[in-house]
Amino acid sequence: MRIVLIGAGNLATHFGKALCDAHHEVVQVYSRTIGHAQLLADLLHVSYTDSIDQLVRDVDCYVFAVKDQVLPTLIKEVSCLHADSSALFVHTAGSIPIDVFPEEMKSYGVLYPMQTFSKLRDVVFAHIPVFVEGNNAETLSRLEQLAKSISHHVYRLSSADRRYLHLSAVWACNFVNHCYDVASKVLEPIGVPFDVMLPLIDETARKVHELSPKDAQTGPAVRYDEHVMNAQLQLMKDNPKLQEIYRLLSQSIHERFRHNV
């Protein structure tokens, strides 16, 4: 496929590299910030622009890999100029439904790679689960072909169900990473580096490859050890918000196990 990438952030960077590795022809990168567009374009050896009016027209697919809050506006701007195009228009957002695209567009859909991306961290795109949705059977088939060219794990999923997938990802990734940040802040006053937590983090992640998350759960909240929990709450006495988060998480964990205690 000949593809225009709309966006130049973390996802666009990894997606663009994966498309090139799969022998698709990325012909252009667009970003509202010309410097960002140029950085990714130079990496992919393609042209770049910061003007919607200058988007290449003779392509098979436009991929929107941008922040959720700007996606509707960008889609509207691009669709106004390309309303008669037979190209495939695709967004990559987990939380935005397919109907963000105007109904009058001929071929549009969603290709959502469920992974956390950072420009400086390489990923093996073939291992990433990719979820697709199209506005009709032909579009869905084209999207599946595109997705299968870069990933070994491709699934069909509606916008309604993708909401729950994205919510699950927030719990499993974003909230967990915030807990790492909290743990790091807890260690700072005693001069212990966060690196000491990495073996624990790694083993916890490895366990859920073999056990269910519930079966892998350990800690004082499982048995509701109030002595330990109260002592730890006291260590957070200067941060009531963190105390409340600790209480709520502990209660939530214990409720999963109270019938087994």
mmCIF file with all atom_site columns, C-alpha atoms in Angstrom, residues 112-203:
data_model
loop_
_atom_site.group_PDB
_atom_site.id
_atom_site.type_symbol
_atom_site.label_atom_id
_atom_site.label_alt_id
_atom_site.label_comp_id
_atom_site.label_asym_id
_atom_site.label_entity_id
_atom_site.label_seq_id
_atom_site.pdbx_PDB_ins_code
_atom_site.Cartn_x
_atom_site.Cartn_y
_atom_site.Cartn_z
_atom_site.occupancy
_atom_site.B_iso_or_equiv
_atom_site.pdbx_formal_charge
_atom_site.auth_seq_id
_atom_site.auth_comp_id
_atom_site.auth_asym_id
_atom_site.auth_atom_id
_atom_site.pdbx_PDB_model_num
ATOM 1  C CA . TYR A 1 112 ? -5.813  -0.177  17.106 1.00 0.00 ? 112 TYR A CA 1
ATOM 2  C CA . PRO A 1 113 ? -2.450  -1.622  18.185 1.00 0.00 ? 113 PRO A CA 1
ATOM 3  C CA . MET A 1 114 ? -2.771  -2.329  21.901 1.00 0.00 ? 114 MET A CA 1
ATOM 4  C CA . GLN A 1 115 ? 0.655   -1.410  23.213 1.00 0.00 ? 115 GLN A CA 1
ATOM 5  C CA . THR A 1 116 ? 2.394   1.422   25.013 1.00 0.00 ? 116 THR A CA 1
ATOM 6  C CA . PHE A 1 117 ? 4.842   3.233   22.739 1.00 0.00 ? 117 PHE A CA 1
ATOM 7  C CA . SER A 1 118 ? 7.874   5.409   23.411 1.00 0.00 ? 118 SER A CA 1
ATOM 8  C CA . LYS A 1 119 ? 10.101  6.649   20.618 1.00 0.00 ? 119 LYS A CA 1
ATOM 9  C CA . LEU A 1 120 ? 13.306  5.481   22.312 1.00 0.00 ? 120 LEU A CA 1
ATOM 10 C CA . ARG A 1 121 ? 12.010  1.964   23.077 1.00 0.00 ? 121 ARG A CA 1
ATOM 11 C CA . ASP A 1 122 ? 12.009  -0.545  20.221 1.00 0.00 ? 122 ASP A CA 1
ATOM 12 C CA . VAL A 1 123 ? 9.050   -2.922  19.957 1.00 0.00 ? 123 VAL A CA 1
ATOM 13 C CA . VAL A 1 124 ? 8.434   -6.030  17.880 1.00 0.00 ? 124 VAL A CA 1
ATOM 14 C CA . PHE A 1 125 ? 5.250   -4.988  16.117 1.00 0.00 ? 125 PHE A CA 1
ATOM 15 C CA . ALA A 1 126 ? 4.576   -8.559  14.993 1.00 0.00 ? 126 ALA A CA 1
ATOM 16 C CA . HIS A 1 127 ? 3.884   -9.492  18.637 1.00 0.00 ? 127 HIS A CA 1
ATOM 17 C CA . ILE A 1 128 ? 1.430   -6.651  19.275 1.00 0.00 ? 128 ILE A CA 1
ATOM 18 C CA . PRO A 1 129 ? -2.318  -7.464  19.294 1.00 0.00 ? 129 PRO A CA 1
ATOM 19 C CA . VAL A 1 130 ? -4.071  -5.346  16.662 1.00 0.00 ? 130 VAL A CA 1
ATOM 20 C CA . PHE A 1 131 ? -7.850  -4.781  16.659 1.00 0.00 ? 131 PHE A CA 1
ATOM 21 C CA . VAL A 1 132 ? -9.661  -3.767  13.480 1.00 0.00 ? 132 VAL A CA 1
ATOM 22 C CA . GLU A 1 133 ? -13.091 -2.469  12.491 1.00 0.00 ? 133 GLU A CA 1
ATOM 23 C CA . GLY A 1 134 ? -14.391 -1.305  9.127  1.00 0.00 ? 134 GLY A CA 1
ATOM 24 C CA . ASN A 1 135 ? -17.454 0.507   7.831  1.00 0.00 ? 135 ASN A CA 1
ATOM 25 C CA . ASN A 1 136 ? -18.252 -2.376  5.463  1.00 0.00 ? 136 ASN A CA 1
ATOM 26 C CA . ALA A 1 137 ? -17.082 -5.888  4.607  1.00 0.00 ? 137 ALA A CA 1
ATOM 27 C CA . GLU A 1 138 ? -14.697 -4.784  1.863  1.00 0.00 ? 138 GLU A CA 1
ATOM 28 C CA . THR A 1 139 ? -13.048 -2.189  4.079  1.00 0.00 ? 139 THR A CA 1
ATOM 29 C CA . LEU A 1 140 ? -12.721 -4.676  6.926  1.00 0.00 ? 140 LEU A CA 1
ATOM 30 C CA . SER A 1 141 ? -11.011 -7.135  4.588  1.00 0.00 ? 141 SER A CA 1
ATOM 31 C CA . ARG A 1 142 ? -8.535  -4.468  3.457  1.00 0.00 ? 142 ARG A CA 1
ATOM 32 C CA . LEU A 1 143 ? -7.861  -3.480  7.047  1.00 0.00 ? 143 LEU A CA 1
ATOM 33 C CA . GLU A 1 144 ? -7.251  -7.074  8.060  1.00 0.00 ? 144 GLU A CA 1
ATOM 34 C CA . GLN A 1 145 ? -4.760  -7.507  5.243  1.00 0.00 ? 145 GLN A CA 1
ATOM 35 C CA . LEU A 1 146 ? -2.943  -4.353  6.316  1.00 0.00 ? 146 LEU A CA 1
ATOM 36 C CA . ALA A 1 147 ? -2.949  -5.383  9.981  1.00 0.00 ? 147 ALA A CA 1
ATOM 37 C CA . LYS A 1 148 ? -1.753  -8.927  9.228  1.00 0.00 ? 148 LYS A CA 1
ATOM 38 C CA . SER A 1 149 ? 1.172   -7.538  7.256  1.00 0.00 ? 149 SER A CA 1
ATOM 39 C CA . ILE A 1 150 ? 2.590   -6.004  10.459 1.00 0.00 ? 150 ILE A CA 1
ATOM 40 C CA . SER A 1 151 ? 1.205   -8.213  13.260 1.00 0.00 ? 151 SER A CA 1
ATOM 41 C CA . HIS A 1 152 ? 0.665   -11.931 13.876 1.00 0.00 ? 152 HIS A CA 1
ATOM 42 C CA . HIS A 1 153 ? -2.238  -11.192 16.231 1.00 0.00 ? 153 HIS A CA 1
ATOM 43 C CA . VAL A 1 154 ? -5.174  -9.499  14.487 1.00 0.00 ? 154 VAL A CA 1
ATOM 44 C CA . TYR A 1 155 ? -8.730  -9.435  15.853 1.00 0.00 ? 155 TYR A CA 1
ATOM 45 C CA . ARG A 1 156 ? -12.040 -7.935  14.779 1.00 0.00 ? 156 ARG A CA 1
ATOM 46 C CA . LEU A 1 157 ? -13.632 -5.791  17.461 1.00 0.00 ? 157 LEU A CA 1
ATOM 47 C CA . SER A 1 158 ? -16.505 -3.306  17.419 1.00 0.00 ? 158 SER A CA 1
ATOM 48 C CA . SER A 1 159 ? -16.232 0.221   18.786 1.00 0.00 ? 159 SER A CA 1
ATOM 49 C CA . ALA A 1 160 ? -18.577 -0.695  21.641 1.00 0.00 ? 160 ALA A CA 1
ATOM 50 C CA . ASP A 1 161 ? -16.373 -3.587  22.746 1.00 0.00 ? 161 ASP A CA 1
ATOM 51 C CA . ARG A 1 162 ? -13.126 -1.702  22.127 1.00 0.00 ? 162 ARG A CA 1
ATOM 52 C CA . ARG A 1 163 ? -14.136 0.707   24.913 1.00 0.00 ? 163 ARG A CA 1
ATOM 53 C CA . TYR A 1 164 ? -13.735 -2.141  27.406 1.00 0.00 ? 164 TYR A CA 1
ATOM 54 C CA . LEU A 1 165 ? -10.461 -3.254  25.838 1.00 0.00 ? 165 LEU A CA 1
ATOM 55 C CA . HIS A 1 166 ? -9.064  0.256   26.212 1.00 0.00 ? 166 HIS A CA 1
ATOM 56 C CA . LEU A 1 167 ? -10.332 0.491   29.799 1.00 0.00 ? 167 LEU A CA 1
ATOM 57 C CA . SER A 1 168 ? -8.604  -2.799  30.585 1.00 0.00 ? 168 SER A CA 1
ATOM 58 C CA . ALA A 1 169 ? -5.392  -1.453  29.036 1.00 0.00 ? 169 ALA A CA 1
ATOM 59 C CA . VAL A 1 170 ? -5.569  1.661   31.233 1.00 0.00 ? 170 VAL A CA 1
ATOM 60 C CA . TRP A 1 171 ? -5.809  -0.527  34.329 1.00 0.00 ? 171 TRP A CA 1
ATOM 61 C CA . ALA A 1 172 ? -3.092  -2.949  33.208 1.00 0.00 ? 172 ALA A CA 1
ATOM 62 C CA . CYS A 1 173 ? -0.641  -0.346  31.922 1.00 0.00 ? 173 CYS A CA 1
ATOM 63 C CA . ASN A 1 174 ? -1.252  3.306   32.806 1.00 0.00 ? 174 ASN A CA 1
ATOM 64 C CA . PHE A 1 175 ? -2.416  2.812   36.385 1.00 0.00 ? 175 PHE A CA 1
ATOM 65 C CA . VAL A 1 176 ? 0.256   0.179   37.055 1.00 0.00 ? 176 VAL A CA 1
ATOM 66 C CA . ASN A 1 177 ? 2.950   2.518   35.745 1.00 0.00 ? 177 ASN A CA 1
ATOM 67 C CA . HIS A 1 178 ? 1.630   5.268   38.029 1.00 0.00 ? 178 HIS A CA 1
ATOM 68 C CA . CYS A 1 179 ? 2.040   2.842   40.924 1.00 0.00 ? 179 CYS A CA 1
ATOM 69 C CA . TYR A 1 180 ? 5.683   2.439   39.870 1.00 0.00 ? 180 TYR A CA 1
ATOM 70 C CA . ASP A 1 181 ? 6.015   6.212   40.050 1.00 0.00 ? 181 ASP A CA 1
ATOM 71 C CA . VAL A 1 182 ? 4.466   6.268   43.527 1.00 0.00 ? 182 VAL A CA 1
ATOM 72 C CA . ALA A 1 183 ? 6.819   3.485   44.638 1.00 0.00 ? 183 ALA A CA 1
ATOM 73 C CA . SER A 1 184 ? 9.768   5.492   43.335 1.00 0.00 ? 184 SER A CA 1
ATOM 74 C CA . LYS A 1 185 ? 8.658   8.551   45.315 1.00 0.00 ? 185 LYS A CA 1
ATOM 75 C CA . VAL A 1 186 ? 8.283   6.425   48.471 1.00 0.00 ? 186 VAL A CA 1
ATOM 76 C CA . LEU A 1 187 ? 11.917  5.315   48.159 1.00 0.00 ? 187 LEU A CA 1
ATOM 77 C CA . GLU A 1 188 ? 13.413  8.754   47.458 1.00 0.00 ? 188 GLU A CA 1
ATOM 78 C CA . PRO A 1 189 ? 13.565  10.035  51.080 1.00 0.00 ? 189 PRO A CA 1
ATOM 79 C CA . ILE A 1 190 ? 15.525  6.968   52.228 1.00 0.00 ? 190 ILE A CA 1
ATOM 80 C CA . GLY A 1 191 ? 17.965  7.132   49.326 1.00 0.00 ? 191 GLY A CA 1
ATOM 81 C CA . VAL A 1 192 ? 17.117  3.746   47.826 1.00 0.00 ? 192 VAL A CA 1
ATOM 82 C CA . PRO A 1 193 ? 17.119  3.636   43.993 1.00 0.00 ? 193 PRO A CA 1
ATOM 83 C CA . PHE A 1 194 ? 14.011  2.424   42.191 1.00 0.00 ? 194 PHE A CA 1
ATOM 84 C CA . ASP A 1 195 ? 16.190  -0.214  40.482 1.00 0.00 ? 195 ASP A CA 1
ATOM 85 C CA . VAL A 1 196 ? 15.819  -2.439  43.552 1.00 0.00 ? 196 VAL A CA 1
ATOM 86 C CA . MET A 1 197 ? 12.151  -2.909  42.603 1.00 0.00 ? 197 MET A CA 1
ATOM 87 C CA . LEU A 1 198 ? 12.865  -4.216  39.098 1.00 0.00 ? 198 LEU A CA 1
ATOM 88 C CA . PRO A 1 199 ? 13.326  -7.926  39.997 1.00 0.00 ? 199 PRO A CA 1
ATOM 89 C CA . LEU A 1 200 ? 10.013  -7.791  41.883 1.00 0.00 ? 200 LEU A CA 1
ATOM 90 C CA . ILE A 1 201 ? 8.281   -6.048  38.978 1.00 0.00 ? 201 ILE A CA 1
ATOM 91 C CA . ASP A 1 202 ? 9.729   -8.500  36.459 1.00 0.00 ? 202 ASP A CA 1
ATOM 92 C CA . GLU A 1 203 ? 8.682   -11.568 38.456 1.00 0.00 ? 203 GLU A CA 1
#
